[in-house]
Amino acid sequence: MVVRSEEGEEISCRLRGRLRRDALGVVAGDFVVLTRTGADAVVEEVLPRRNLLDRPTVANVDQVLVVFSYRDPPLDLGHVGRVLVGAEKAGVDAVAVLSKADLLAGAERREVEELFRAVPYRLVVTSSVTGEGLGELRPLLGGRVSVLAGQSGVGKSRLLNALEPGLGLATGDISPRVRRGRHTTRLARLLDVDGGMVADTPGFSRLDLAGVEPRQVAALFPELAALAPECRFADCYHRAEPGCAVRRAVEEGTVALWRYRLYLELLTEVEEALPW
Ligand code: ZN
């Protein structure tokens, strides 16, 4: 495995035996302690992880960029919304990235901007053809570890290639499945992109709400969570309860209807998964 030192040196290392026996061992994004004796470098210790994603397995992730197009493939707000909820659950920042903006008519672009007007995540409108929005993305990537999310065909690899032309990623799927020993795993690598690092395997493809209780679903929507204390009832589920500040905000347009609908959908999913 290759470890990068704080000075930027790439060091080939082997793993101390007990780390090799650990099921997880060392994953992309880990901070590790090395000992070096001459040309020999050994990973002695993995420092505590701030977070750990699976599929792809990456530690200490700072943010997810959920990439989506408007037309090809058509915008699936449910998918985008679920990625944002997954990021919230993982405690990772999220940025919404509209791709292929060069294909959009003015009215379509305004429609997307309107959909995100009341959504508490930044929307960056980009085109890997014209270069639009890349200057806005660059400072967001610098010094951070990012994971891309988004359906296939939205242009994730094209976006990375446009940001970092030296990458030369094949467009299409970012990374093939790698077969290692008995397990077929998705080995994540971190690519250098604009002074930051981006996992070469997309993540957040499936929202896992296992362990989330109905009461906790609203907390995964920051704009709903902020309003909940203003609801008449402390145990408001923001459905049909009287004096619900969330419903009022949806009616007034200060909470996006699609976000509220996704909340209701996820609340129902979580309730139906309960064992009683
Ligand atoms: Zn309410």
PDB file of C-alpha atoms and ligand atoms in Angstrom:
ATOM      1  CA  MET A   1       0.000   0.000   0.000  1.00  0.00           C
ATOM      2  CA  VAL A   2       1.040   3.546  -0.585  1.00  0.00           C
ATOM      3  CA  VAL A   3       0.960   6.148   2.160  1.00  0.00           C
ATOM      4  CA  ARG A   4       1.457   9.827   1.534  1.00  0.00           C
ATOM      5  CA  SER A   5       3.443  11.689   4.147  1.00  0.00           C
ATOM      6  CA  GLU A   6       2.542  15.149   5.365  1.00  0.00           C
ATOM      7  CA  GLU A   7       5.343  16.437   3.146  1.00  0.00           C
ATOM      8  CA  GLY A   8       3.701  14.826   0.124  1.00  0.00           C
ATOM      9  CA  GLU A   9       6.114  11.940  -0.269  1.00  0.00           C
ATOM     10  CA  GLU A  10       4.590   8.666  -1.499  1.00  0.00           C
ATOM     11  CA  ILE A  11       5.866   5.769   0.560  1.00  0.00           C
ATOM     12  CA  SER A  12       5.357   2.086  -0.186  1.00  0.00           C
ATOM     13  CA  CYS A  13       4.552   0.326   3.059  1.00  0.00           C
ATOM     14  CA  ARG A  14       3.761  -3.026   4.477  1.00  0.00           C
ATOM     15  CA  LEU A  15       1.346  -3.625   7.297  1.00  0.00           C
ATOM     16  CA  ARG A  16       2.198  -4.690  10.814  1.00  0.00           C
ATOM     17  CA  GLY A  17       0.853  -8.238  11.325  1.00  0.00           C
ATOM     18  CA  ARG A  18      -1.992  -7.427  13.663  1.00  0.00           C
ATOM     19  CA  LEU A  19      -3.333  -4.888  11.159  1.00  0.00           C
ATOM     20  CA  ARG A  20      -3.295  -7.585   8.476  1.00  0.00           C
ATOM     21  CA  ARG A  21      -5.480  -9.756  10.691  1.00  0.00           C
ATOM     22  CA  ASP A  22      -7.960  -6.935  11.261  1.00  0.00           C
ATOM     23  CA  ALA A  23     -10.936  -7.465   8.950  1.00  0.00           C
ATOM     24  CA  LEU A  24     -10.855  -3.853   7.877  1.00  0.00           C
ATOM     25  CA  GLY A  25      -7.121  -3.190   8.205  1.00  0.00           C
ATOM     26  CA  VAL A  26      -6.226   0.055   6.523  1.00  0.00           C
ATOM     27  CA  VAL A  27      -8.612   1.737   4.111  1.00  0.00           C
ATOM     28  CA  ALA A  28      -8.371   4.693   1.775  1.00  0.00           C
ATOM     29  CA  GLY A  29      -8.507   7.941   3.703  1.00  0.00           C
ATOM     30  CA  ASP A  30      -6.978   6.524   6.879  1.00  0.00           C
ATOM     31  CA  PHE A  31      -4.379   8.457   8.810  1.00  0.00           C
ATOM     32  CA  VAL A  32      -1.640   6.102   9.924  1.00  0.00           C
ATOM     33  CA  VAL A  33       1.534   6.016  11.980  1.00  0.00           C
ATOM     34  CA  LEU A  34       4.605   4.710  10.125  1.00  0.00           C
ATOM     35  CA  THR A  35       7.989   3.512  11.223  1.00  0.00           C
ATOM     36  CA  ARG A  36      10.814   3.639   8.714  1.00  0.00           C
ATOM     37  CA  THR A  37      14.038   1.739   8.919  1.00  0.00           C
ATOM     38  CA  GLY A  38      16.127   2.438   5.860  1.00  0.00           C
ATOM     39  CA  ALA A  39      13.996   1.592   2.855  1.00  0.00           C
ATOM     40  CA  ASP A  40      11.547  -0.400   4.935  1.00  0.00           C
ATOM     41  CA  ALA A  41       8.321   1.331   5.982  1.00  0.00           C
ATOM     42  CA  VAL A  42       5.707  -0.286   8.157  1.00  0.00           C
ATOM     43  CA  VAL A  43       2.218   0.900   9.043  1.00  0.00           C
ATOM     44  CA  GLU A  44       2.070   0.484  12.815  1.00  0.00           C
ATOM     45  CA  GLU A  45      -1.217   2.042  13.707  1.00  0.00           C
ATOM     46  CA  VAL A  46      -4.410   3.436  12.195  1.00  0.00           C
ATOM     47  CA  LEU A  47      -5.529   6.618  13.919  1.00  0.00           C
ATOM     48  CA  PRO A  48      -9.168   6.873  15.048  1.00  0.00           C
ATOM     49  CA  ARG A  49     -11.523   7.445  12.119  1.00  0.00           C
ATOM     50  CA  ARG A  50     -13.831  10.439  12.078  1.00  0.00           C
ATOM     51  CA  ASN A  51     -16.221   8.460   9.878  1.00  0.00           C
ATOM     52  CA  LEU A  52     -16.149   5.373   7.702  1.00  0.00           C
ATOM     53  CA  LEU A  53     -18.129   4.831   4.549  1.00  0.00           C
ATOM     54  CA  ASP A  54     -18.737   1.455   3.032  1.00  0.00           C
ATOM     55  CA  ARG A  55     -19.240   1.025  -0.701  1.00  0.00           C
ATOM     56  CA  PRO A  56     -16.694   2.460  -1.306  1.00  0.00           C
ATOM     57  CA  THR A  57     -14.725   1.895   1.892  1.00  0.00           C
ATOM     58  CA  VAL A  58     -13.211   5.285   2.630  1.00  0.00           C
ATOM     59  CA  ALA A  59     -12.420   6.809   6.005  1.00  0.00           C
ATOM     60  CA  ASN A  60     -12.411  10.430   7.139  1.00  0.00           C
ATOM     61  CA  VAL A  61     -14.618  11.654   4.327  1.00  0.00           C
ATOM     62  CA  ASP A  62     -15.277  15.396   4.396  1.00  0.00           C
ATOM     63  CA  GLN A  63     -17.989  15.728   1.807  1.00  0.00           C
ATOM     64  CA  VAL A  64     -20.102  14.106  -0.840  1.00  0.00           C
ATOM     65  CA  LEU A  65     -20.742  15.766  -4.174  1.00  0.00           C
ATOM     66  CA  VAL A  66     -24.027  14.501  -5.529  1.00  0.00           C
ATOM     67  CA  VAL A  67     -23.859  14.941  -9.282  1.00  0.00           C
ATOM     68  CA  PHE A  68     -27.044  14.971 -11.339  1.00  0.00           C
ATOM     69  CA  SER A  69     -28.141  16.015 -14.783  1.00  0.00           C
ATOM     70  CA  TYR A  70     -31.444  17.515 -15.746  1.00  0.00           C
ATOM     71  CA  ARG A  71     -32.248  15.634 -18.944  1.00  0.00           C
ATOM     72  CA  ASP A  72     -29.865  12.811 -19.777  1.00  0.00           C
ATOM     73  CA  PRO A  73     -30.454  10.929 -17.546  1.00  0.00           C
ATOM     74  CA  PRO A  74     -33.510  12.819 -16.326  1.00  0.00           C
ATOM     75  CA  LEU A  75     -33.318  14.433 -12.907  1.00  0.00           C
ATOM     76  CA  ASP A  76     -34.383  12.002 -10.181  1.00  0.00           C
ATOM     77  CA  LEU A  77     -34.911  14.218  -7.139  1.00  0.00           C
ATOM     78  CA  GLY A  78     -35.680  11.177  -4.993  1.00  0.00           C
ATOM     79  CA  HIS A  79     -32.200   9.829  -5.686  1.00  0.00           C
ATOM     80  CA  VAL A  80     -30.494  13.173  -5.109  1.00  0.00           C
ATOM     81  CA  GLY A  81     -32.492  13.640  -1.919  1.00  0.00           C
ATOM     82  CA  ARG A  82     -31.574  10.199  -0.603  1.00  0.00           C
ATOM     83  CA  VAL A  83     -27.878  10.896  -1.145  1.00  0.00           C
ATOM     84  CA  LEU A  84     -28.226  14.145   0.813  1.00  0.00           C
ATOM     85  CA  VAL A  85     -29.955  12.257   3.635  1.00  0.00           C
ATOM     86  CA  GLY A  86     -27.221   9.602   3.564  1.00  0.00           C
ATOM     87  CA  ALA A  87     -24.581  12.315   3.875  1.00  0.00           C
ATOM     88  CA  GLU A  88     -26.433  13.884   6.785  1.00  0.00           C
ATOM     89  CA  LYS A  89     -26.643  10.500   8.491  1.00  0.00           C
ATOM     90  CA  ALA A  90     -22.905   9.914   7.967  1.00  0.00           C
ATOM     91  CA  GLY A  91     -22.096  13.382   9.301  1.00  0.00           C
ATOM     92  CA  VAL A  92     -20.545  14.410   5.998  1.00  0.00           C
ATOM     93  CA  ASP A  93     -21.073  17.759   4.224  1.00  0.00           C
ATOM     94  CA  ALA A  94     -22.883  17.626   0.902  1.00  0.00           C
ATOM     95  CA  VAL A  95     -22.906  19.720  -2.251  1.00  0.00           C
ATOM     96  CA  ALA A  96     -25.385  19.327  -5.110  1.00  0.00           C
ATOM     97  CA  VAL A  97     -23.710  19.513  -8.509  1.00  0.00           C
ATOM     98  CA  LEU A  98     -25.777  19.961 -11.646  1.00  0.00           C
ATOM     99  CA  SER A  99     -23.833  18.592 -14.624  1.00  0.00           C
ATOM    100  CA  LYS A 100     -24.231  19.176 -18.359  1.00  0.00           C
ATOM    101  CA  ALA A 101     -25.489  22.733 -17.878  1.00  0.00           C
ATOM    102  CA  ASP A 102     -24.492  23.455 -21.491  1.00  0.00           C
ATOM    103  CA  LEU A 103     -27.455  21.324 -22.612  1.00  0.00           C
ATOM    104  CA  LEU A 104     -30.005  23.322 -20.647  1.00  0.00           C
ATOM    105  CA  ALA A 105     -32.379  25.991 -21.829  1.00  0.00           C
ATOM    106  CA  GLY A 106     -32.594  29.035 -19.577  1.00  0.00           C
ATOM    107  CA  ALA A 107     -35.990  27.981 -18.252  1.00  0.00           C
ATOM    108  CA  GLU A 108     -34.695  24.521 -17.324  1.00  0.00           C
ATOM    109  CA  ARG A 109     -31.758  25.963 -15.468  1.00  0.00           C
ATOM    110  CA  ARG A 110     -34.069  28.301 -13.559  1.00  0.00           C
ATOM    111  CA  GLU A 111     -36.276  25.336 -12.699  1.00  0.00           C
ATOM    112  CA  VAL A 112     -33.360  23.478 -11.099  1.00  0.00           C
ATOM    113  CA  GLU A 113     -32.274  26.602  -9.232  1.00  0.00           C
ATOM    114  CA  GLU A 114     -35.845  27.033  -8.001  1.00  0.00           C
ATOM    115  CA  LEU A 115     -35.970  23.402  -6.795  1.00  0.00           C
ATOM    116  CA  PHE A 116     -32.898  24.071  -4.650  1.00  0.00           C
ATOM    117  CA  ARG A 117     -33.774  27.608  -3.537  1.00  0.00           C
ATOM    118  CA  ALA A 118     -35.050  26.522  -0.110  1.00  0.00           C
ATOM    119  CA  VAL A 119     -32.725  23.522   0.249  1.00  0.00           C
ATOM    120  CA  PRO A 120     -29.874  23.977   2.746  1.00  0.00           C
ATOM    121  CA  TYR A 121     -27.196  22.543   0.474  1.00  0.00           C
ATOM    122  CA  ARG A 122     -25.116  24.451  -1.977  1.00  0.00           C
ATOM    123  CA  LEU A 123     -25.994  23.984  -5.645  1.00  0.00           C
ATOM    124  CA  VAL A 124     -23.160  24.314  -8.145  1.00  0.00           C
ATOM    125  CA  VAL A 125     -24.176  24.496 -11.807  1.00  0.00           C
ATOM    126  CA  THR A 126     -21.431  22.962 -13.959  1.00  0.00           C
ATOM    127  CA  SER A 127     -20.516  21.922 -17.454  1.00  0.00           C
ATOM    128  CA  SER A 128     -17.458  19.849 -18.243  1.00  0.00           C
ATOM    129  CA  VAL A 129     -17.834  21.080 -21.843  1.00  0.00           C
ATOM    130  CA  THR A 130     -17.803  24.837 -21.249  1.00  0.00           C
ATOM    131  CA  GLY A 131     -15.995  24.744 -17.908  1.00  0.00           C
ATOM    132  CA  GLU A 132     -18.828  26.562 -16.193  1.00  0.00           C
ATOM    133  CA  GLY A 133     -18.879  26.106 -12.416  1.00  0.00           C
ATOM    134  CA  LEU A 134     -15.465  24.421 -12.197  1.00  0.00           C
ATOM    135  CA  GLY A 135     -14.010  27.539 -10.598  1.00  0.00           C
ATOM    136  CA  GLU A 136     -16.716  27.313  -7.952  1.00  0.00           C
ATOM    137  CA  LEU A 137     -16.047  23.615  -7.290  1.00  0.00           C
ATOM    138  CA  ARG A 138     -12.260  23.883  -7.003  1.00  0.00           C
ATOM    139  CA  PRO A 139     -12.075  25.679  -3.659  1.00  0.00           C
ATOM    140  CA  LEU A 140     -14.637  23.216  -2.273  1.00  0.00           C
ATOM    141  CA  LEU A 141     -12.367  20.276  -3.125  1.00  0.00           C
ATOM    142  CA  GLY A 142      -9.036  21.694  -1.938  1.00  0.00           C
ATOM    143  CA  GLY A 143      -7.655  20.037   1.190  1.00  0.00           C
ATOM    144  CA  ARG A 144     -10.658  17.754   1.575  1.00  0.00           C
ATOM    145  CA  VAL A 145     -11.542  14.125   0.944  1.00  0.00           C
ATOM    146  CA  SER A 146     -14.627  13.897  -1.249  1.00  0.00           C
ATOM    147  CA  VAL A 147     -16.802  11.103  -2.546  1.00  0.00           C
ATOM    148  CA  LEU A 148     -18.874  11.526  -5.659  1.00  0.00           C
ATOM    149  CA  ALA A 149     -22.389  10.206  -5.837  1.00  0.00           C
ATOM    150  CA  GLY A 150     -24.929  10.167  -8.606  1.00  0.00           C
ATOM    151  CA  GLN A 151     -26.560   7.839 -11.085  1.00  0.00           C
ATOM    152  CA  SER A 152     -24.519   6.421 -13.924  1.00  0.00           C
ATOM    153  CA  GLY A 153     -24.407   8.634 -16.966  1.00  0.00           C
ATOM    154  CA  VAL A 154     -24.581  11.940 -15.123  1.00  0.00           C
ATOM    155  CA  GLY A 155     -20.958  12.675 -16.020  1.00  0.00           C
ATOM    156  CA  LYS A 156     -18.984  12.089 -12.808  1.00  0.00           C
ATOM    157  CA  SER A 157     -15.804  11.001 -14.600  1.00  0.00           C
ATOM    158  CA  ARG A 158     -16.116  13.801 -17.133  1.00  0.00           C
ATOM    159  CA  LEU A 159     -16.381  16.268 -14.296  1.00  0.00           C
ATOM    160  CA  LEU A 160     -13.229  14.907 -12.614  1.00  0.00           C
ATOM    161  CA  ASN A 161     -11.374  14.935 -15.931  1.00  0.00           C
ATOM    162  CA  ALA A 162     -12.407  18.535 -16.504  1.00  0.00           C
ATOM    163  CA  LEU A 163     -11.199  19.501 -13.030  1.00  0.00           C
ATOM    164  CA  GLU A 164      -7.940  17.566 -13.312  1.00  0.00           C
ATOM    165  CA  PRO A 165      -7.068  16.875 -16.958  1.00  0.00           C
ATOM    166  CA  GLY A 166      -4.096  14.683 -15.978  1.00  0.00           C
ATOM    167  CA  LEU A 167      -6.410  12.033 -14.553  1.00  0.00           C
ATOM    168  CA  GLY A 168      -7.531  10.746 -17.926  1.00  0.00           C
ATOM    169  CA  LEU A 169     -10.341   8.709 -16.388  1.00  0.00           C
ATOM    170  CA  ALA A 170     -12.297   6.540 -18.751  1.00  0.00           C
ATOM    171  CA  THR A 171     -15.775   7.951 -18.861  1.00  0.00           C
ATOM    172  CA  GLY A 172     -18.558   5.633 -17.952  1.00  0.00           C
ATOM    173  CA  ASP A 173     -18.135   3.702 -14.737  1.00  0.00           C
ATOM    174  CA  ILE A 174     -15.412   5.307 -12.652  1.00  0.00           C
ATOM    175  CA  SER A 175     -13.845   2.116 -11.385  1.00  0.00           C
ATOM    176  CA  PRO A 176     -14.183  -1.547 -12.284  1.00  0.00           C
ATOM    177  CA  ARG A 177     -14.879  -4.180  -9.680  1.00  0.00           C
ATOM    178  CA  VAL A 178     -11.661  -5.605  -8.338  1.00  0.00           C
ATOM    179  CA  ARG A 179     -11.406  -9.234  -7.347  1.00  0.00           C
ATOM    180  CA  ARG A 180      -9.203  -9.811  -4.339  1.00  0.00           C
ATOM    181  CA  GLY A 181      -8.832 -13.246  -2.736  1.00  0.00           C
ATOM    182  CA  ARG A 182     -12.152 -14.742  -1.835  1.00  0.00           C
ATOM    183  CA  HIS A 183     -13.955 -11.448  -1.750  1.00  0.00           C
ATOM    184  CA  THR A 184     -15.120  -9.295  -4.564  1.00  0.00           C
ATOM    185  CA  THR A 185     -14.626  -5.846  -3.191  1.00  0.00           C
ATOM    186  CA  ARG A 186     -14.634  -2.347  -4.415  1.00  0.00           C
ATOM    187  CA  LEU A 187     -11.189  -1.100  -3.589  1.00  0.00           C
ATOM    188  CA  ALA A 188     -11.299   2.624  -3.333  1.00  0.00           C
ATOM    189  CA  ARG A 189      -8.370   4.727  -4.340  1.00  0.00           C
ATOM    190  CA  LEU A 190      -8.068   8.424  -3.700  1.00  0.00           C
ATOM    191  CA  LEU A 191      -7.327  10.583  -6.733  1.00  0.00           C
ATOM    192  CA  ASP A 192      -5.594  13.944  -6.487  1.00  0.00           C
ATOM    193  CA  VAL A 193      -8.022  16.549  -7.703  1.00  0.00           C
ATOM    194  CA  ASP A 194      -7.366  20.238  -7.266  1.00  0.00           C
ATOM    195  CA  GLY A 195      -5.408  19.990  -4.062  1.00  0.00           C
ATOM    196  CA  GLY A 196      -7.963  17.638  -2.547  1.00  0.00           C
ATOM    197  CA  MET A 197      -8.664  13.945  -2.868  1.00  0.00           C
ATOM    198  CA  VAL A 198     -11.635  12.268  -4.478  1.00  0.00           C
ATOM    199  CA  ALA A 199     -12.512   8.585  -4.145  1.00  0.00           C
ATOM    200  CA  ASP A 200     -12.399   6.885  -7.540  1.00  0.00           C
ATOM    201  CA  THR A 201     -15.508   4.870  -6.728  1.00  0.00           C
ATOM    202  CA  PRO A 202     -18.895   6.514  -6.343  1.00  0.00           C
ATOM    203  CA  GLY A 203     -20.602   6.178  -2.995  1.00  0.00           C
ATOM    204  CA  PHE A 204     -23.928   6.656  -1.272  1.00  0.00           C
ATOM    205  CA  SER A 205     -25.643   4.577  -3.934  1.00  0.00           C
ATOM    206  CA  ARG A 206     -28.126   3.147  -1.478  1.00  0.00           C
ATOM    207  CA  LEU A 207     -29.565   4.872   1.564  1.00  0.00           C
ATOM    208  CA  ASP A 208     -29.411   2.587   4.591  1.00  0.00           C
ATOM    209  CA  LEU A 209     -31.804   3.689   7.315  1.00  0.00           C
ATOM    210  CA  ALA A 210     -31.266   0.644   9.526  1.00  0.00           C
ATOM    211  CA  GLY A 211     -31.191   1.751  13.141  1.00  0.00           C
ATOM    212  CA  VAL A 212     -32.949   5.058  12.448  1.00  0.00           C
ATOM    213  CA  GLU A 213     -36.112   5.493  14.514  1.00  0.00           C
ATOM    214  CA  PRO A 214     -39.188   7.351  13.217  1.00  0.00           C
ATOM    215  CA  ARG A 215     -38.466  10.122  15.721  1.00  0.00           C
ATOM    216  CA  GLN A 216     -35.011  10.651  14.188  1.00  0.00           C
ATOM    217  CA  VAL A 217     -35.965  10.979  10.513  1.00  0.00           C
ATOM    218  CA  ALA A 218     -36.612  14.739  10.617  1.00  0.00           C
ATOM    219  CA  ALA A 219     -33.098  15.290  12.001  1.00  0.00           C
ATOM    220  CA  LEU A 220     -31.757  14.056   8.632  1.00  0.00           C
ATOM    221  CA  PHE A 221     -33.388  17.115   6.995  1.00  0.00           C
ATOM    222  CA  PRO A 222     -31.673  20.169   8.521  1.00  0.00           C
ATOM    223  CA  GLU A 223     -34.379  22.595   7.378  1.00  0.00           C
ATOM    224  CA  LEU A 224     -37.079  20.450   9.012  1.00  0.00           C
ATOM    225  CA  ALA A 225     -35.084  19.930  12.178  1.00  0.00           C
ATOM    226  CA  ALA A 226     -34.643  23.704  12.495  1.00  0.00           C
ATOM    227  CA  LEU A 227     -38.414  24.250  12.404  1.00  0.00           C
ATOM    228  CA  ALA A 228     -39.484  21.363  14.644  1.00  0.00           C
ATOM    229  CA  PRO A 229     -39.153  23.330  17.915  1.00  0.00           C
ATOM    230  CA  GLU A 230     -41.815  25.728  16.576  1.00  0.00           C
ATOM    231  CA  CYS A 231     -44.396  22.950  16.111  1.00  0.00           C
ATOM    232  CA  ARG A 232     -47.240  23.050  18.646  1.00  0.00           C
ATOM    233  CA  PHE A 233     -46.533  19.494  19.800  1.00  0.00           C
ATOM    234  CA  ALA A 234     -43.083  18.404  20.869  1.00  0.00           C
ATOM    235  CA  ASP A 235     -43.756  14.951  19.400  1.00  0.00           C
ATOM    236  CA  CYS A 236     -44.935  16.312  16.027  1.00  0.00           C
ATOM    237  CA  TYR A 237     -44.221  14.044  13.065  1.00  0.00           C
ATOM    238  CA  HIS A 238     -45.050  16.897  10.660  1.00  0.00           C
ATOM    239  CA  ARG A 239     -47.846  14.962   8.966  1.00  0.00           C
ATOM    240  CA  ALA A 240     -51.320  16.265   9.799  1.00  0.00           C
ATOM    241  CA  GLU A 241     -50.765  17.508  13.341  1.00  0.00           C
ATOM    242  CA  PRO A 242     -52.306  20.930  14.088  1.00  0.00           C
ATOM    243  CA  GLY A 243     -49.891  23.826  14.503  1.00  0.00           C
ATOM    244  CA  CYS A 244     -47.107  22.113  12.542  1.00  0.00           C
ATOM    245  CA  ALA A 245     -44.418  24.655  11.620  1.00  0.00           C
ATOM    246  CA  VAL A 246     -42.977  22.348   8.955  1.00  0.00           C
ATOM    247  CA  ARG A 247     -46.256  22.031   7.036  1.00  0.00           C
ATOM    248  CA  ARG A 248     -46.747  25.773   7.288  1.00  0.00           C
ATOM    249  CA  ALA A 249     -43.280  26.345   5.825  1.00  0.00           C
ATOM    250  CA  VAL A 250     -44.027  23.936   2.963  1.00  0.00           C
ATOM    251  CA  GLU A 251     -47.223  25.883   2.201  1.00  0.00           C
ATOM    252  CA  GLU A 252     -45.294  29.150   2.321  1.00  0.00           C
ATOM    253  CA  GLY A 253     -42.561  27.741   0.087  1.00  0.00           C
ATOM    254  CA  THR A 254     -39.732  28.154   2.589  1.00  0.00           C
ATOM    255  CA  VAL A 255     -39.316  24.365   2.692  1.00  0.00           C
ATOM    256  CA  ALA A 256     -39.107  22.626  -0.694  1.00  0.00           C
ATOM    257  CA  LEU A 257     -42.087  20.403  -1.389  1.00  0.00           C
ATOM    258  CA  TRP A 258     -39.893  17.610  -2.803  1.00  0.00           C
ATOM    259  CA  ARG A 259     -37.802  17.531   0.354  1.00  0.00           C
ATOM    260  CA  TYR A 260     -40.924  17.370   2.515  1.00  0.00           C
ATOM    261  CA  ARG A 261     -42.347  14.554   0.360  1.00  0.00           C
ATOM    262  CA  LEU A 262     -39.103  12.630   0.682  1.00  0.00           C
ATOM    263  CA  TYR A 263     -39.262  13.089   4.448  1.00  0.00           C
ATOM    264  CA  LEU A 264     -42.763  11.579   4.521  1.00  0.00           C
ATOM    265  CA  GLU A 265     -41.623   8.718   2.287  1.00  0.00           C
ATOM    266  CA  LEU A 266     -38.609   7.899   4.474  1.00  0.00           C
ATOM    267  CA  LEU A 267     -40.673   8.225   7.656  1.00  0.00           C
ATOM    268  CA  THR A 268     -43.107   5.641   6.292  1.00  0.00           C
ATOM    269  CA  GLU A 269     -40.238   3.354   5.241  1.00  0.00           C
ATOM    270  CA  VAL A 270     -38.715   3.537   8.703  1.00  0.00           C
ATOM    271  CA  GLU A 271     -42.067   2.865  10.382  1.00  0.00           C
ATOM    272  CA  GLU A 272     -42.777  -0.108   8.141  1.00  0.00           C
ATOM    273  CA  ALA A 273     -39.393  -1.601   8.961  1.00  0.00           C
ATOM    274  CA  LEU A 274     -40.181  -1.583  12.692  1.00  0.00           C
ATOM    275  CA  PRO A 275     -40.506  -5.065  14.167  1.00  0.00           C
ATOM    276  CA  TRP A 276     -43.975  -4.465  15.651  1.00  0.00           C
TER     277      TRP A 276
HETATM  278 ZN    ZN B   1     -44.489  19.592  12.887  1.00  0.00          ZN
END
